[in-house]
Coordinates of C-alpha atoms in Angstrom, one line a residue:
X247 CA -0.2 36.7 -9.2
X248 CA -1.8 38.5 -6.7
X249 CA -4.3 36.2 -4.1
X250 CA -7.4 37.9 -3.6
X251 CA -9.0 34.9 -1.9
X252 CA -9.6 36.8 2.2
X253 CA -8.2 35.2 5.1
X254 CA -9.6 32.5 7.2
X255 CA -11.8 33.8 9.8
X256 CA -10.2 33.6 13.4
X257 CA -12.0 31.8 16.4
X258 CA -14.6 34.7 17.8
X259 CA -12.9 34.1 21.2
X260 CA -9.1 34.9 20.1
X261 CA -7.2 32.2 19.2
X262 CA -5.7 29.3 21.1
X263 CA -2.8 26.5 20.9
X264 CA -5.5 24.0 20.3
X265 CA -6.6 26.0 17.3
X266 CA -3.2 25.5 15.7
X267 CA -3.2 21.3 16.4
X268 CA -1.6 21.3 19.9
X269 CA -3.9 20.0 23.3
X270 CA -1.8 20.8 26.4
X271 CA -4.5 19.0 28.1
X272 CA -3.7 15.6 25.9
X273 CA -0.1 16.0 26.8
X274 CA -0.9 16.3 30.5
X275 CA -3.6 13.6 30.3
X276 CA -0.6 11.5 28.8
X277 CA 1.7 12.5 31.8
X278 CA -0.4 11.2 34.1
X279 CA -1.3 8.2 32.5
X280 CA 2.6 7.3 32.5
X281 CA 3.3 8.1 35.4
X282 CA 2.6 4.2 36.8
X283 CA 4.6 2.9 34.3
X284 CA 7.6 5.3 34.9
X285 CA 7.3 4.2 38.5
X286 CA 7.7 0.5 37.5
X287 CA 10.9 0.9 36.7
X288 CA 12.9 2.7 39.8
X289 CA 15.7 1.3 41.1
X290 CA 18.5 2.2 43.5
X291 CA 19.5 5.7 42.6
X292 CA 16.3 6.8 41.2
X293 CA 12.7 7.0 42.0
X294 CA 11.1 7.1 38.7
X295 CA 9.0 10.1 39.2
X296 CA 7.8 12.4 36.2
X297 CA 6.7 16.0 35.8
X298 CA 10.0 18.0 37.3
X299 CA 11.7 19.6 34.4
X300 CA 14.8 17.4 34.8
X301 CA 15.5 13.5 36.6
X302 CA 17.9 12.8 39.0
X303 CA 19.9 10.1 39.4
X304 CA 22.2 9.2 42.9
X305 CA 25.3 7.0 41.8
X306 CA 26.0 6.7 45.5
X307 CA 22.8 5.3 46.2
X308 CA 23.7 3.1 43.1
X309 CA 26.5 1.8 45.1
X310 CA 29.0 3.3 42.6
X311 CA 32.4 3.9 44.5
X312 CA 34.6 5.8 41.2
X313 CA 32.5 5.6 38.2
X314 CA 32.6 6.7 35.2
X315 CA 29.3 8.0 33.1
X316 CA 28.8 6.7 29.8
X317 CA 25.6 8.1 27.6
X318 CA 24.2 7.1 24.6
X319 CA 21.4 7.6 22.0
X320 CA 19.9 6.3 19.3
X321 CA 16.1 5.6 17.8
X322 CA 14.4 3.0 15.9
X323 CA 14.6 3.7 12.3
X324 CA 12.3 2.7 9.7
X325 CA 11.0 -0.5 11.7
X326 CA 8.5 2.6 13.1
X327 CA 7.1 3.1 9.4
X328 CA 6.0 -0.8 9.6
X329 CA 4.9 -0.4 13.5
X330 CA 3.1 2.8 12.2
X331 CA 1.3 0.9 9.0
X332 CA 0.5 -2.1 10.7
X333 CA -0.6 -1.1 14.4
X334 CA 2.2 -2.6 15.9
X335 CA 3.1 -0.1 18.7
X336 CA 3.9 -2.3 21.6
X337 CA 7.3 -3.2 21.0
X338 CA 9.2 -0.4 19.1
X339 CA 9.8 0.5 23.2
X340 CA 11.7 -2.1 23.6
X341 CA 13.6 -1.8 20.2
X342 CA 14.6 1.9 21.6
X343 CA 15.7 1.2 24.7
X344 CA 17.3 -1.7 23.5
X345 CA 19.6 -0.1 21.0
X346 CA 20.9 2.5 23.6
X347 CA 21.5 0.2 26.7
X348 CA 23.3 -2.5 24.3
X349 CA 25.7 0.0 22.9
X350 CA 26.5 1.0 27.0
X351 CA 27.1 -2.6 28.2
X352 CA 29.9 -2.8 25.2
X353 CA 31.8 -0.7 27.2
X354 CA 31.5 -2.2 30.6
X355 CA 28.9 0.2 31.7
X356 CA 25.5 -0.6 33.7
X357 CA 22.5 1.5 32.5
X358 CA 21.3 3.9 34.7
X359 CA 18.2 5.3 33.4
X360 CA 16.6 6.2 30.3
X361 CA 14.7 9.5 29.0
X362 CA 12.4 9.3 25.8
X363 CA 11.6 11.7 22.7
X364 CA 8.5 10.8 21.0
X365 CA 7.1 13.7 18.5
X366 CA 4.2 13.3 16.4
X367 CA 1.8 15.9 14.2
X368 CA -0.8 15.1 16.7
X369 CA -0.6 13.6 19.9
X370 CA -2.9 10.3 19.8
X371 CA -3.4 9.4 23.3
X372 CA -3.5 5.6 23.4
X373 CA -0.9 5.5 20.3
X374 CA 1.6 7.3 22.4
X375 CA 0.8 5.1 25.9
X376 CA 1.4 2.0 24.1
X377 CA 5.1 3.2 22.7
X378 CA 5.9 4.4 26.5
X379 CA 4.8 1.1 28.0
X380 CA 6.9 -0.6 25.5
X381 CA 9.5 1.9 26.8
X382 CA 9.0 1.3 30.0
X383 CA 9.3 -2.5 29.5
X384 CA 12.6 -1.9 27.7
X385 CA 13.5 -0.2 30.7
X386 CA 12.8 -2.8 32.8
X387 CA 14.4 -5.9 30.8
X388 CA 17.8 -3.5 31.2
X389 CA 17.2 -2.6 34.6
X390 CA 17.4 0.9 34.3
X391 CA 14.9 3.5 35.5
X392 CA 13.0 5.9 33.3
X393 CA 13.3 9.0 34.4
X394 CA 11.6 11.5 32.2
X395 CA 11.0 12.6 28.9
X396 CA 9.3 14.8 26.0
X397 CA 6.6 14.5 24.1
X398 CA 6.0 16.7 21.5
X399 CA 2.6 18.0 19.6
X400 CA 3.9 19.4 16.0
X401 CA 1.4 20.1 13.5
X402 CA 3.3 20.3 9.9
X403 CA 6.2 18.7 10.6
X404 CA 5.1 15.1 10.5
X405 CA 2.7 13.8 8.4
X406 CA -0.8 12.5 9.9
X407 CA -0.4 9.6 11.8
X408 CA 3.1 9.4 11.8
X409 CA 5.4 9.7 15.1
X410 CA 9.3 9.9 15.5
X411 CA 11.1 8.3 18.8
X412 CA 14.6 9.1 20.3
X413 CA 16.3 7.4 23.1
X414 CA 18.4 8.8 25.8
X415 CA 20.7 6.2 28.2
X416 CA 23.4 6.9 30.5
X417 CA 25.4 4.4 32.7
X418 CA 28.3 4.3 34.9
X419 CA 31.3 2.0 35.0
X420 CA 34.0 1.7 37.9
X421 CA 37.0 3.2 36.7
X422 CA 38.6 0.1 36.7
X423 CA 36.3 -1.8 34.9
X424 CA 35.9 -0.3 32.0
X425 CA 36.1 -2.4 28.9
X426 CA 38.7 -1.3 26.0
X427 CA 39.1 -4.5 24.6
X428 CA 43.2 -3.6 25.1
X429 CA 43.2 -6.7 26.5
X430 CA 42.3 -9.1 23.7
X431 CA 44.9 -11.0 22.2
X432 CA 45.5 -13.4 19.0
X433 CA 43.8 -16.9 20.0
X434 CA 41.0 -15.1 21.8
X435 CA 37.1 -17.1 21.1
X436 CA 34.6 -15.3 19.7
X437 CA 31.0 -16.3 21.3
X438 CA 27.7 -15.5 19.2
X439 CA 24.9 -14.3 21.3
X440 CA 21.6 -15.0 19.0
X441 CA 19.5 -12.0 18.1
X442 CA 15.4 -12.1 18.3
X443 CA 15.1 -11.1 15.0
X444 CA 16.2 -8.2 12.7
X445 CA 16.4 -6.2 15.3
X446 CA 16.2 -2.5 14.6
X447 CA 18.6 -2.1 11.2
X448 CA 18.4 -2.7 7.7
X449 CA 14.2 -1.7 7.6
X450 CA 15.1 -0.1 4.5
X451 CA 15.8 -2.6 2.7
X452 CA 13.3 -4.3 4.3
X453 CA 10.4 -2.2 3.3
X454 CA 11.8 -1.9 -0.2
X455 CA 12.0 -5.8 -0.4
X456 CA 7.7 -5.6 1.3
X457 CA 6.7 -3.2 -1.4
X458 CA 8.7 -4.7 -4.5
X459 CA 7.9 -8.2 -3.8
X460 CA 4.5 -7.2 -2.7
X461 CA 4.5 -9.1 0.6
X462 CA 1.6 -9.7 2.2
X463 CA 2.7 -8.7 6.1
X464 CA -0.5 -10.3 7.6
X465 CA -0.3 -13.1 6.1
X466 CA 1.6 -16.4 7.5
X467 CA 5.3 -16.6 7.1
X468 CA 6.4 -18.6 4.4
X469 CA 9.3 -19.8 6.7
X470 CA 7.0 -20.2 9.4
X471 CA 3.3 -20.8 9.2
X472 CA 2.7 -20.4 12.9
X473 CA 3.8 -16.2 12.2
X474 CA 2.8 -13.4 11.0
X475 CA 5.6 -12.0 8.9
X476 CA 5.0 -8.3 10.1
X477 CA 5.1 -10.2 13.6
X478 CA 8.5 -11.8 12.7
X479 CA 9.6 -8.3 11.2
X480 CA 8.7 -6.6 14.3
X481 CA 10.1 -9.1 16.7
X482 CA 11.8 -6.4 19.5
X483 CA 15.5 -6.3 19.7
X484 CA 17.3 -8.6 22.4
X485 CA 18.6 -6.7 25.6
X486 CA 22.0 -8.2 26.6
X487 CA 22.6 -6.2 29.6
X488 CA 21.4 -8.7 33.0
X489 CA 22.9 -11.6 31.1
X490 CA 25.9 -9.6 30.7
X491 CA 26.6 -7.9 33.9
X492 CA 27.9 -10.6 36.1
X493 CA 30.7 -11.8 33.7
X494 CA 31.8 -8.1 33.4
X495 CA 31.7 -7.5 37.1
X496 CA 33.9 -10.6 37.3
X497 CA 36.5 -9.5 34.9
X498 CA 35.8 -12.5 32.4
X499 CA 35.3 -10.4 29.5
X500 CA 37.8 -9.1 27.0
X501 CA 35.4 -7.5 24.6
X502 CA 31.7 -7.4 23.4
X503 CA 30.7 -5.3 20.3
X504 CA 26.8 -5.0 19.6
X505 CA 26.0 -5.9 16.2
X506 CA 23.9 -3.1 14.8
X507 CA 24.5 -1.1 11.4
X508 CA 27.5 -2.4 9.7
X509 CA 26.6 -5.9 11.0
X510 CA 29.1 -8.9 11.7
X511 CA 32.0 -7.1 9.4
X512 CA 31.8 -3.8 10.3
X513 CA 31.1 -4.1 14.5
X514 CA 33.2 -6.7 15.5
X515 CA 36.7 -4.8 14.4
X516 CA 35.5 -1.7 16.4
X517 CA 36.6 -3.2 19.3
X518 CA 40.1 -5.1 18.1
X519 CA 43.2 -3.6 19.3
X520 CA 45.3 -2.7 16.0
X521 CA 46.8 -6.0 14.7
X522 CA 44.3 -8.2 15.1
X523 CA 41.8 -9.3 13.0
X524 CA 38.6 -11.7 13.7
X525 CA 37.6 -14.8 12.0
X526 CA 33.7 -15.8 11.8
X527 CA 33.0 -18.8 10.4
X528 CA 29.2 -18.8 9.7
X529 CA 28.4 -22.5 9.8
X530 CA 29.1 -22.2 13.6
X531 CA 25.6 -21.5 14.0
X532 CA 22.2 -21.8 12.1
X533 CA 21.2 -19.0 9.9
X534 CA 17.9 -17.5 10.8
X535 CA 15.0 -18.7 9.1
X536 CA 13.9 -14.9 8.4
X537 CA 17.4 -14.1 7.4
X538 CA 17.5 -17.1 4.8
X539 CA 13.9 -16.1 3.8
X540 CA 15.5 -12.1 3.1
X541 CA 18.4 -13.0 1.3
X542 CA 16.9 -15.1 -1.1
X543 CA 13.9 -12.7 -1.4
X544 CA 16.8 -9.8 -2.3
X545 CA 19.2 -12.0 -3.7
X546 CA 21.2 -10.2 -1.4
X547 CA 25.2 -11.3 -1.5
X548 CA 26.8 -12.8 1.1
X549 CA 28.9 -9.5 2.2
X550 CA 25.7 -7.2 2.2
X551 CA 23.8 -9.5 4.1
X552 CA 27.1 -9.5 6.9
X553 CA 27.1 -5.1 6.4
X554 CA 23.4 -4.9 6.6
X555 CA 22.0 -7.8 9.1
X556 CA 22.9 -9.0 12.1
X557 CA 22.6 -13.0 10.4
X558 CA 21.1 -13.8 13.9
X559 CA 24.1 -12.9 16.3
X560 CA 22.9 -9.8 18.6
X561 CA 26.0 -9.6 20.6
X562 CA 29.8 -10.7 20.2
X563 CA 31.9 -11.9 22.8
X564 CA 35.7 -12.1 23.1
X565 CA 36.9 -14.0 26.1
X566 CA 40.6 -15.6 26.4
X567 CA 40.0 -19.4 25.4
X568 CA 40.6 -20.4 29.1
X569 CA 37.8 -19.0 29.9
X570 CA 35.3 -19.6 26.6
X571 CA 33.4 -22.5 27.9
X572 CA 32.7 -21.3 31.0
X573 CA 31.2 -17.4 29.9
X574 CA 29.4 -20.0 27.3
X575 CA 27.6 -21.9 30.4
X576 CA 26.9 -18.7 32.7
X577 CA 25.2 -16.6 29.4
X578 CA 23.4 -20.2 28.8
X579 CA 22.2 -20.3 32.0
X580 CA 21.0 -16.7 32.0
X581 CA 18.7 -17.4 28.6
X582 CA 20.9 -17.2 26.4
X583 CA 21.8 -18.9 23.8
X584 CA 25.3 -19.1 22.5
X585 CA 27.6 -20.1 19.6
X586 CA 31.2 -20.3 19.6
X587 CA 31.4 -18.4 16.4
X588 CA 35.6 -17.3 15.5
X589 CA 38.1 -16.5 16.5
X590 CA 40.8 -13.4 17.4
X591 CA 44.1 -13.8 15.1
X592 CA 47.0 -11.7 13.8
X593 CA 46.7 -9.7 11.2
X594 CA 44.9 -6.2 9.8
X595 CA 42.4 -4.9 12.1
X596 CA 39.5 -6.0 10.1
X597 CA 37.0 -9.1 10.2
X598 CA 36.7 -12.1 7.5
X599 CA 33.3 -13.5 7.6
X600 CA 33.7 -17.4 5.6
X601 CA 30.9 -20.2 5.4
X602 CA 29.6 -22.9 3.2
X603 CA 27.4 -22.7 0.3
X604 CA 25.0 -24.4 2.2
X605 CA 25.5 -21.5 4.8
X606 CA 25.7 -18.1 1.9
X607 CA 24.8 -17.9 -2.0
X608 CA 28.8 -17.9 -2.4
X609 CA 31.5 -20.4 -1.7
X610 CA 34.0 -17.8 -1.0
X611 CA 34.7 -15.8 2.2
X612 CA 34.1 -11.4 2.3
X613 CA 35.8 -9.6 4.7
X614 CA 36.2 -6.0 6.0
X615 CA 39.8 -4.7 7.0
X616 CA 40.4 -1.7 8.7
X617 CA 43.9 0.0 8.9
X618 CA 43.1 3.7 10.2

């Protein structure tokens, strides 16, 4: 069938990029209201400045003798579909940043500095300086320096109102530091850093659980009356890395393993030497109110909740016993707080994650074992 309709007229003055949903001069506008936060964050090896088409970073002015570089990446998920809906822009940031520096620290690195991606249909000025000030603030909880970034304008590729974020971290570790975990053995403690929240995994489930439940997100907690539940929802990850630094740097840590997708069961054995197998035991430490308040919403089982949920343990931590108690008082003493949560023992690579009924809907321990 043949379209007879005529075209739309063009501009009388040619057309422009601002014709087809992009202002340059909104991006630039953006630039240089960033710019001050950007600058917040140098540190030693970088100055923090933006608008050069690429950041530079100076390990030697770092104080880095033979490093290593270690990068990583990662966004925010589906958390931003609930930031998006409910106007809660200033701490997805911290969430991005957050999930990139944590994932460097596991391996003994300290992040260097941080570059952003945030794309939307339309650029919304204030939208986009509230994200990068969260970003920045990330930035600035795990000491590195954002240096640079993209934002970008594309009409058609995101629905109104709607905005994507990547992040971009690289760090450096002293050749000899680096952490393999090759050095944990059977009889190793496992220590339970507590998470803020959900942090930034399982929003899936957690916006299917909103809209088939028909939660009221501005509402008071039913767990906590003093909350918003989009405001506990929302809660920004937990950054590790100053708490964790100085034990690295002294050699007092065998492993850490972040506790992201694949929670408790699936994170810890990623960093077990083959033949070992950890032991959580759940009633070592309490079980978030919001994570009570999901499972019973769900009904979720005990071993989905440990794959999908970090059950309120951020960051694991494998030290030899001899030295448990005293990483437990330094990450203490840094803000922390800590839970001696397993233990290391022979067996399948793998993780068994037990607890009281009290504790889980079910008496019985789950576990994951891994053999490749």
């Amino acid at each position: 069938m043949n379209d007879d309709r005529p075209p739309p007229p063009s501009p009388a003055s040619g057309y422009t990029y601002a014709d087809a949903g992009v202002s340059i001069a909104a991006g630039n506008a953006l630039v240089r209201a960033i710019g001050p936060l950007a600058k917040a964050t140098r540190r030693a090896g970088a100055d923090a400045q933006l608008g050069g088409f690429g950041g530079f970073f100076d390990l030697k002015a770092a104080g880095f003798v033979d490093p290593l570089l270690v990068a990583a990446n990662d966004g925010v998920g589906t958390k931003l579909k609930l930031a998006i809906e409910h106007d809660r822009h200033d701490g997805v940031g911290i969430d991005l940043v957050a999930m990139c520096a944590n994932d460097l620290i596991v391996q003994g690195a300290e992040p260097l500095f941080f570059l952003d991606y945030y794309a939307s249909a339309k650029l919304v000025p204030d939208i986009a300086e509230r994200v990068v000030a969260s970003i920045a603030q990330g930035c600035l909880q795990a000491g590195c320096a954002l240096i640079g970034g993209e934002t970008a304008e594309m009409p058609g590729m995101y629905a109104p109102g709607d905005y994507d974020l990547a992040g971009f971290c690289v760090g450096a570790v002293e050749r000899e530091r680096v952490l393999t975990g090759a050095d944990i053995a059977a009889g190793d403690v496992i220590l339970g850093m507590v998470s803020s929240g959900v942090h930034s995994n399982g929003f899936s489930l957690v916006r299917r659980l909103a809209a088939d439940k028909g939660w009221k997100l501005n509402r008071p907690a039913l767990f906590d009356p003093n909350t918003l539940l989009i405001d506990a929802l929302m809660a920004p990850t937990r950054i590790y890395v100053k708490s964790l630094l100085p034990l690295l740097r002294q050699g007092a840590i065998g492993g850490l393993a972040h506790i992201t997708g694949g929670g408790l069961l699936e994170n810890i054995p990623r960093v077990l030497p083959e033949g070992l197998h950890a032991r959580i035991d759940a009633d070592r430490w309490p079980q978030p109110r919001l994570m009570a308040f999901l499972q019973a919403q769900g009904q979720i089982e005990p071993e989905e909740m440990a794959r999908t949920f970090n059950c309120g343990i951020g960051m694991a931590v494998i030290v030899a016993p001899d030295r448990a108690d005293t990483v437990a008082e330094a990450l203490t003493a840094a803000g922390e707080t800590v839970h001696r949560i397993g233990t290391v023992v022979a067996g399948a690579r793998g993780c068994t994650v037990g607890g009281s009924a009290e504790t889980w809907s079910a008496r019985t321990p789950w576990d994951a074992t891994h053999l490749g």
